[in-house]
PDB file of C-alpha atoms in Angstrom:
ATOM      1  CA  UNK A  29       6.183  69.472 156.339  1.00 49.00           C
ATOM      2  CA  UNK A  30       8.460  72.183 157.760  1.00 54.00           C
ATOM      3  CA  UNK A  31      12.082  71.888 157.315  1.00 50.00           C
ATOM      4  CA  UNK A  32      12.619  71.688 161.290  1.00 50.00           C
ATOM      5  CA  UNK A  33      10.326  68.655 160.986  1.00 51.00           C
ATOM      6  CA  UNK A  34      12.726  66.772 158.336  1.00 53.00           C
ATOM      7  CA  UNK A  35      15.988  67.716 159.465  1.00 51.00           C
ATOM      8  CA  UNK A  36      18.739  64.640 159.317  1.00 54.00           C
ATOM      9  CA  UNK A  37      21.912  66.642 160.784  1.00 58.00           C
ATOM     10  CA  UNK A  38      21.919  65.654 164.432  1.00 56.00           C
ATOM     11  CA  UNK A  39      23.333  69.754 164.843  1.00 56.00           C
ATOM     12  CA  UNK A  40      19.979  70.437 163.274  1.00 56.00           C
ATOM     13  CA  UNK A  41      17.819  68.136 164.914  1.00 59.00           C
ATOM     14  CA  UNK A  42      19.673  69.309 168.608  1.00 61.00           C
ATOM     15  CA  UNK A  43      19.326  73.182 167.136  1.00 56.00           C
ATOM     16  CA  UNK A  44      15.489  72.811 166.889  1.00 60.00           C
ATOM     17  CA  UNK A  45      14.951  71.066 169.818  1.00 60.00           C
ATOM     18  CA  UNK A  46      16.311  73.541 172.076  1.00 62.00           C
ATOM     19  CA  UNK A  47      14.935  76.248 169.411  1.00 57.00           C
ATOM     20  CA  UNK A  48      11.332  74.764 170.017  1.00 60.00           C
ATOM     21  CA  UNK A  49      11.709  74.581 174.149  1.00 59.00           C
ATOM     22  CA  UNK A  50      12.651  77.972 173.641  1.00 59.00           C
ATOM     23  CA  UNK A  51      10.117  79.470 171.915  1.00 57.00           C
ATOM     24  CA  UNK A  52       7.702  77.261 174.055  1.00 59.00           C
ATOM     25  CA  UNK A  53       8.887  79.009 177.581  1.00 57.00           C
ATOM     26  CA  UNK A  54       9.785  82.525 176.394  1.00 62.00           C
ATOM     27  CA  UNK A  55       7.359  85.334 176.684  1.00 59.00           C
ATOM     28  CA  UNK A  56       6.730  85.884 172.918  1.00 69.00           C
ATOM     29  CA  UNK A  57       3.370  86.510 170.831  1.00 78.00           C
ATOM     30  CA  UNK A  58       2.789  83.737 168.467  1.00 82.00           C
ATOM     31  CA  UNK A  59       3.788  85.835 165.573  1.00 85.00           C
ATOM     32  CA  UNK A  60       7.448  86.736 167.029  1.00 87.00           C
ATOM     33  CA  UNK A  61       7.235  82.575 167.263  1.00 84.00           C
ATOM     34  CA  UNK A  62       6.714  82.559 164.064  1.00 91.00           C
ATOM     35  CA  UNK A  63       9.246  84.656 162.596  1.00 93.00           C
ATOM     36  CA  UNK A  64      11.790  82.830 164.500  1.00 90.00           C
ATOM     37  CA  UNK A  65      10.478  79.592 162.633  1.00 89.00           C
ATOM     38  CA  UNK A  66      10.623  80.809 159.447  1.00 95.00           C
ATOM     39  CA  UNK A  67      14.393  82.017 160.313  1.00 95.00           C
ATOM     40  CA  UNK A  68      15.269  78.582 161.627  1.00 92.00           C
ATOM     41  CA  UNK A  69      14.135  76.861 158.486  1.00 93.00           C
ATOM     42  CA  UNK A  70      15.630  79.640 156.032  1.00 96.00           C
ATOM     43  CA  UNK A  71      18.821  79.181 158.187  1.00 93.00           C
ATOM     44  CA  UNK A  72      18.701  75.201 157.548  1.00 91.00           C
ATOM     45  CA  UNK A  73      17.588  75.615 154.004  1.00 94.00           C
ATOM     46  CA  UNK A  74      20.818  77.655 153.657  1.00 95.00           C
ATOM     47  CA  UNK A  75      22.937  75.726 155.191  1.00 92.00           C
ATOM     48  CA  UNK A  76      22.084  72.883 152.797  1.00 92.00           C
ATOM     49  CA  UNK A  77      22.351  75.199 149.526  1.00 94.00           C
ATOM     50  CA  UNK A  78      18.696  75.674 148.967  1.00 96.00           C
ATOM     51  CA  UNK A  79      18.709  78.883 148.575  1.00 97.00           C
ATOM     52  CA  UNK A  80      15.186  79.346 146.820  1.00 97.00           C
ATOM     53  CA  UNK A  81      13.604  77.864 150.217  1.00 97.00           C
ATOM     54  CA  UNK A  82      15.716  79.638 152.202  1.00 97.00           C
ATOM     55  CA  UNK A  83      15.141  83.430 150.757  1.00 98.00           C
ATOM     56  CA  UNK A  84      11.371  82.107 150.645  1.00 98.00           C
ATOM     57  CA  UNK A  85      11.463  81.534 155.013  1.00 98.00           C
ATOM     58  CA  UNK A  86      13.442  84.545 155.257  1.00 98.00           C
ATOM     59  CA  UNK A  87      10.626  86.615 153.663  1.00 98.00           C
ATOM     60  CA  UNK A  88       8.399  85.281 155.342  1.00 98.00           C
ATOM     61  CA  UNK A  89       9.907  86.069 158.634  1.00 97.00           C
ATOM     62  CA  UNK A  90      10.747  89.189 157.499  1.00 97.00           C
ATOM     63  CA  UNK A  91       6.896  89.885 157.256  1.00 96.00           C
ATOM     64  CA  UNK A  92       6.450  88.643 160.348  1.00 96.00           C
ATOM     65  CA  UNK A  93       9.309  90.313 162.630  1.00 95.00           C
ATOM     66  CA  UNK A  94       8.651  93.340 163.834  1.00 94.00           C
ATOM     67  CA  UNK A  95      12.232  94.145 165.838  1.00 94.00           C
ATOM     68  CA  UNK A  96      14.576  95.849 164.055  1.00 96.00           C
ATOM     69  CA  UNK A  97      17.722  93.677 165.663  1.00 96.00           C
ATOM     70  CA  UNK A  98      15.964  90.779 164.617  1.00 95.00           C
ATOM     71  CA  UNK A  99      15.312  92.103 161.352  1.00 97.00           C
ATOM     72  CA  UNK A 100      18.922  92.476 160.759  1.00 97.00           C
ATOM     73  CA  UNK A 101      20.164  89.699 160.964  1.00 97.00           C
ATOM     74  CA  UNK A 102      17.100  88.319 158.298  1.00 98.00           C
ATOM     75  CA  UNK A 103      18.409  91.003 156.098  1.00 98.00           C
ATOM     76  CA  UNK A 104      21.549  89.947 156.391  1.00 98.00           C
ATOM     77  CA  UNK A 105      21.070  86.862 155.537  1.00 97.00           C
ATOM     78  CA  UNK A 106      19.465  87.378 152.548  1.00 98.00           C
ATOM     79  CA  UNK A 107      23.068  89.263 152.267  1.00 98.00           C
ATOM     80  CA  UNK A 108      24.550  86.305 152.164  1.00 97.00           C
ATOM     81  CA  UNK A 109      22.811  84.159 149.401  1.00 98.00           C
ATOM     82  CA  UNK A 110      22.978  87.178 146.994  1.00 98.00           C
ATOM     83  CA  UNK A 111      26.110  87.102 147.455  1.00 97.00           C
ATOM     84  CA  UNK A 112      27.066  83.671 147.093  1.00 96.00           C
ATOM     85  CA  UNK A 113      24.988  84.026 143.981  1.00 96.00           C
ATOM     86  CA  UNK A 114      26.820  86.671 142.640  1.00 96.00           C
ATOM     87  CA  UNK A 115      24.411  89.472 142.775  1.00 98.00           C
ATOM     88  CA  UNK A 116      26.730  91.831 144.479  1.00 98.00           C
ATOM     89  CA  UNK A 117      24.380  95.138 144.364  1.00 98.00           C
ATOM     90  CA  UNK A 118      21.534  93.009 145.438  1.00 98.00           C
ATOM     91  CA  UNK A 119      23.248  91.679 148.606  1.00 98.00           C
ATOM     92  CA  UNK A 120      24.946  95.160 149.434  1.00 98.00           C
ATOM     93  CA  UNK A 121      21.579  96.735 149.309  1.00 98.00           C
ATOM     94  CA  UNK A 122      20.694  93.851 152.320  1.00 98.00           C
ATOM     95  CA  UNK A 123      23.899  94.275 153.566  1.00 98.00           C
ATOM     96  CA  UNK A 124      22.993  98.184 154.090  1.00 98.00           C
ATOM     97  CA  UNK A 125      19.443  97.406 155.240  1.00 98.00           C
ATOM     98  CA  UNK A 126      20.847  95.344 158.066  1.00 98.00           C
ATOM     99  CA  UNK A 127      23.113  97.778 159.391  1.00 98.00           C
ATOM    100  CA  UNK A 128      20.295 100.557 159.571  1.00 98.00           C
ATOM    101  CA  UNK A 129      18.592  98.649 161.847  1.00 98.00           C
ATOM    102  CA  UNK A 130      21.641  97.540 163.456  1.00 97.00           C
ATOM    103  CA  UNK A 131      24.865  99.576 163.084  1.00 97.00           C
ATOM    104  CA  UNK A 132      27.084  96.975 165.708  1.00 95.00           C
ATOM    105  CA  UNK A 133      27.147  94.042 163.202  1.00 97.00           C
ATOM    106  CA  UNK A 134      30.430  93.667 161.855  1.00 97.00           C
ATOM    107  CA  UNK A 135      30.229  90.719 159.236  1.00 97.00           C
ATOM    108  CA  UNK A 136      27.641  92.833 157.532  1.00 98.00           C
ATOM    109  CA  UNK A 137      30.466  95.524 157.284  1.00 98.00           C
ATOM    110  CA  UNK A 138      33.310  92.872 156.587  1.00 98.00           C
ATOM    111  CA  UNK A 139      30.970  91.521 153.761  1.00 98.00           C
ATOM    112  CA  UNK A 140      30.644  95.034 152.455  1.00 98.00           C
ATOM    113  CA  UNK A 141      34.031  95.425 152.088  1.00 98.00           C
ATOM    114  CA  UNK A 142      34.842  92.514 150.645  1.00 98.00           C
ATOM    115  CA  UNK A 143      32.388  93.082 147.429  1.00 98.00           C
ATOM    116  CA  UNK A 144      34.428  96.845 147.643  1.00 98.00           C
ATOM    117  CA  UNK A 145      37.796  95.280 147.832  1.00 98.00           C
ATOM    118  CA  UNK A 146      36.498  92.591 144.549  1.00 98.00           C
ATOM    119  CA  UNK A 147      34.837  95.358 142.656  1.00 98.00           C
ATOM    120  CA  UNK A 148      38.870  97.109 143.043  1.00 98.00           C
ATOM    121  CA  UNK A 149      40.592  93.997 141.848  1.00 98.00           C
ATOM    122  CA  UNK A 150      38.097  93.722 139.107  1.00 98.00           C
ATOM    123  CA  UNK A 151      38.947  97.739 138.183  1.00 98.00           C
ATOM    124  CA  UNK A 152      42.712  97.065 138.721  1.00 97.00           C
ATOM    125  CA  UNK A 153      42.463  94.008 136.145  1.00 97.00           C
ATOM    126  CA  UNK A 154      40.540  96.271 133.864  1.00 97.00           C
ATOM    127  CA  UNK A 155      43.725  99.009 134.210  1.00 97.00           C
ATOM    128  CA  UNK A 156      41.309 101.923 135.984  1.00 98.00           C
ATOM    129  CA  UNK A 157      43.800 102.436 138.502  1.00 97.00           C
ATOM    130  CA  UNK A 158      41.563 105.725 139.947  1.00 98.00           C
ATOM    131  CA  UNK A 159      37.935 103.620 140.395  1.00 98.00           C
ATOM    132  CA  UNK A 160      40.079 100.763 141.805  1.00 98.00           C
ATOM    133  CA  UNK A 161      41.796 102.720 144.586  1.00 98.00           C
ATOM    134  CA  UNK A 162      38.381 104.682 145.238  1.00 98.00           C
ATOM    135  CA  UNK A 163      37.079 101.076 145.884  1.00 98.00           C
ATOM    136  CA  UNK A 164      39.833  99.885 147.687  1.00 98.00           C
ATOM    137  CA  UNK A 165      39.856 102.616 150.130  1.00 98.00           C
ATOM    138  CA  UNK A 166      35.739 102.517 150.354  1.00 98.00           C
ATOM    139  CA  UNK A 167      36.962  98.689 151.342  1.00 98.00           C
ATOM    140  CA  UNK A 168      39.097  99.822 154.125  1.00 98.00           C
ATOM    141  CA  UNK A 169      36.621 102.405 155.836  1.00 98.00           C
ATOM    142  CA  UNK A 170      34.397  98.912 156.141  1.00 98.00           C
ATOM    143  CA  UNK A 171      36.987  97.037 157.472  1.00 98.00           C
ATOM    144  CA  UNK A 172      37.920  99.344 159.591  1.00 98.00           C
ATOM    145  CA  UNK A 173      34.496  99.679 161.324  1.00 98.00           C
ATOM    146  CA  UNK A 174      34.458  95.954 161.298  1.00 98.00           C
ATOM    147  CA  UNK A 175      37.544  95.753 163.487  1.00 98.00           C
ATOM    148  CA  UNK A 176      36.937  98.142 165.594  1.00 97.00           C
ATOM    149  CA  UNK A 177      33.776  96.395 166.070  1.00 97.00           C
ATOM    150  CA  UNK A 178      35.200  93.145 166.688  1.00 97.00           C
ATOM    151  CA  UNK A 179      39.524  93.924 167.049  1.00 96.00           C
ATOM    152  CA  UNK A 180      39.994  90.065 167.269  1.00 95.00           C
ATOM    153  CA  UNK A 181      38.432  89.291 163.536  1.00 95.00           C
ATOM    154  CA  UNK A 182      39.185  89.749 159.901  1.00 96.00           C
ATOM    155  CA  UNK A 183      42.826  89.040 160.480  1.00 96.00           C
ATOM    156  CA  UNK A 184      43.262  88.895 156.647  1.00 96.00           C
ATOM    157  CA  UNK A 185      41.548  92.377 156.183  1.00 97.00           C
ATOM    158  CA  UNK A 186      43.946  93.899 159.099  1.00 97.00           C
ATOM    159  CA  UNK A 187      47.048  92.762 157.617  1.00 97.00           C
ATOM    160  CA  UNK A 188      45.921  93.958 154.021  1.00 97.00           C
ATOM    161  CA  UNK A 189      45.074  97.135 155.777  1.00 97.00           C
ATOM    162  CA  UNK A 190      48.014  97.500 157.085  1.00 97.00           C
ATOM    163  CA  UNK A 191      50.124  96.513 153.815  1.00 97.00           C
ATOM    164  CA  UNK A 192      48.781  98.677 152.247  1.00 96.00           C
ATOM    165  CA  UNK A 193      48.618 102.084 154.311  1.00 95.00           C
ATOM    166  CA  UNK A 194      45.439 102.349 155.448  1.00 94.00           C
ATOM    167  CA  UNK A 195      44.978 101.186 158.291  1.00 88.00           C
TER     168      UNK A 195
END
């Protein structure tokens, strides 16, 4: 049974109702319909943890989707369980795939620093002062696109940007 089919959440059961009148009315081939499903359950499956079902859906819909904005956000996606696996050059290479195919999508760059700005603590803790502020200023160039992006997030990143001098 697909996950849209077994959803408890009432967010998720609301989400896929209005997800499903959607793709009903909308002008879309059944295999753009399809894509989106796959994303809707990979989104659910992540949102519950199960990340094994959800990087299976977002294959699936990556097969599937042909549009490059649409694609991003897949990618990005997949970003985002590698990450929260700990697979840090496996979600920047998503991370960078997403942004190809859609250069306006600042989390993607706000996640990309944020692996920079770890890998520099991690080089700071190991005393290579040089690799550390290479990564901490290859950090800052994301977060800087980011915000200028979207001026009214990553609070955290602007002030550490600014402590620091490079903003």
């Amino acid at each position: 049974m697909p996950r849209s089919q077994r959803n408890d959440n009432f967010i998720d059961k609301t989400f896929t109702v209005i997800a499903d009148i959607l793709l009903k009315v909308l002008p879309t081939s059944n295999k753009e319909k399809q894509a989106f499903s796959y994303y809707r359950d990979g989104m659910s499956a992540q949102s519950e943890g199960e990340y094994a079902e959800a990087l299976q859906n977002y294959y699936e819909a990556l097969r599937l989707e042909t549009d490059a904005y649409d694609r991003s956000y897949i990618l990005y996606n997949i970003g985002l369980i590698h990450t929260s696996n700990g697979d840090h050059a496996r979600a920047l290479d998503y991370y960078y795939q997403a942004l190809e195919r859609n250069p306006s999508l600042p989390q993607a760059l706000n996640n990309i620093a944020v692996i920079y700005h770890y890998r520099g603590e991690q080089a700071l803790e190991s005393n290579q002062t040089e690799i550390s502020k290479l990564l901490f200023d290859k950090a800052a160039d994301y977060w800087r696109e980011a915000i200028r992006l979207a001026p009214t997030n990553y609070i955290e990143a602007q002030n550490w940007l600014k402590m620091t001098g490079r903003f």
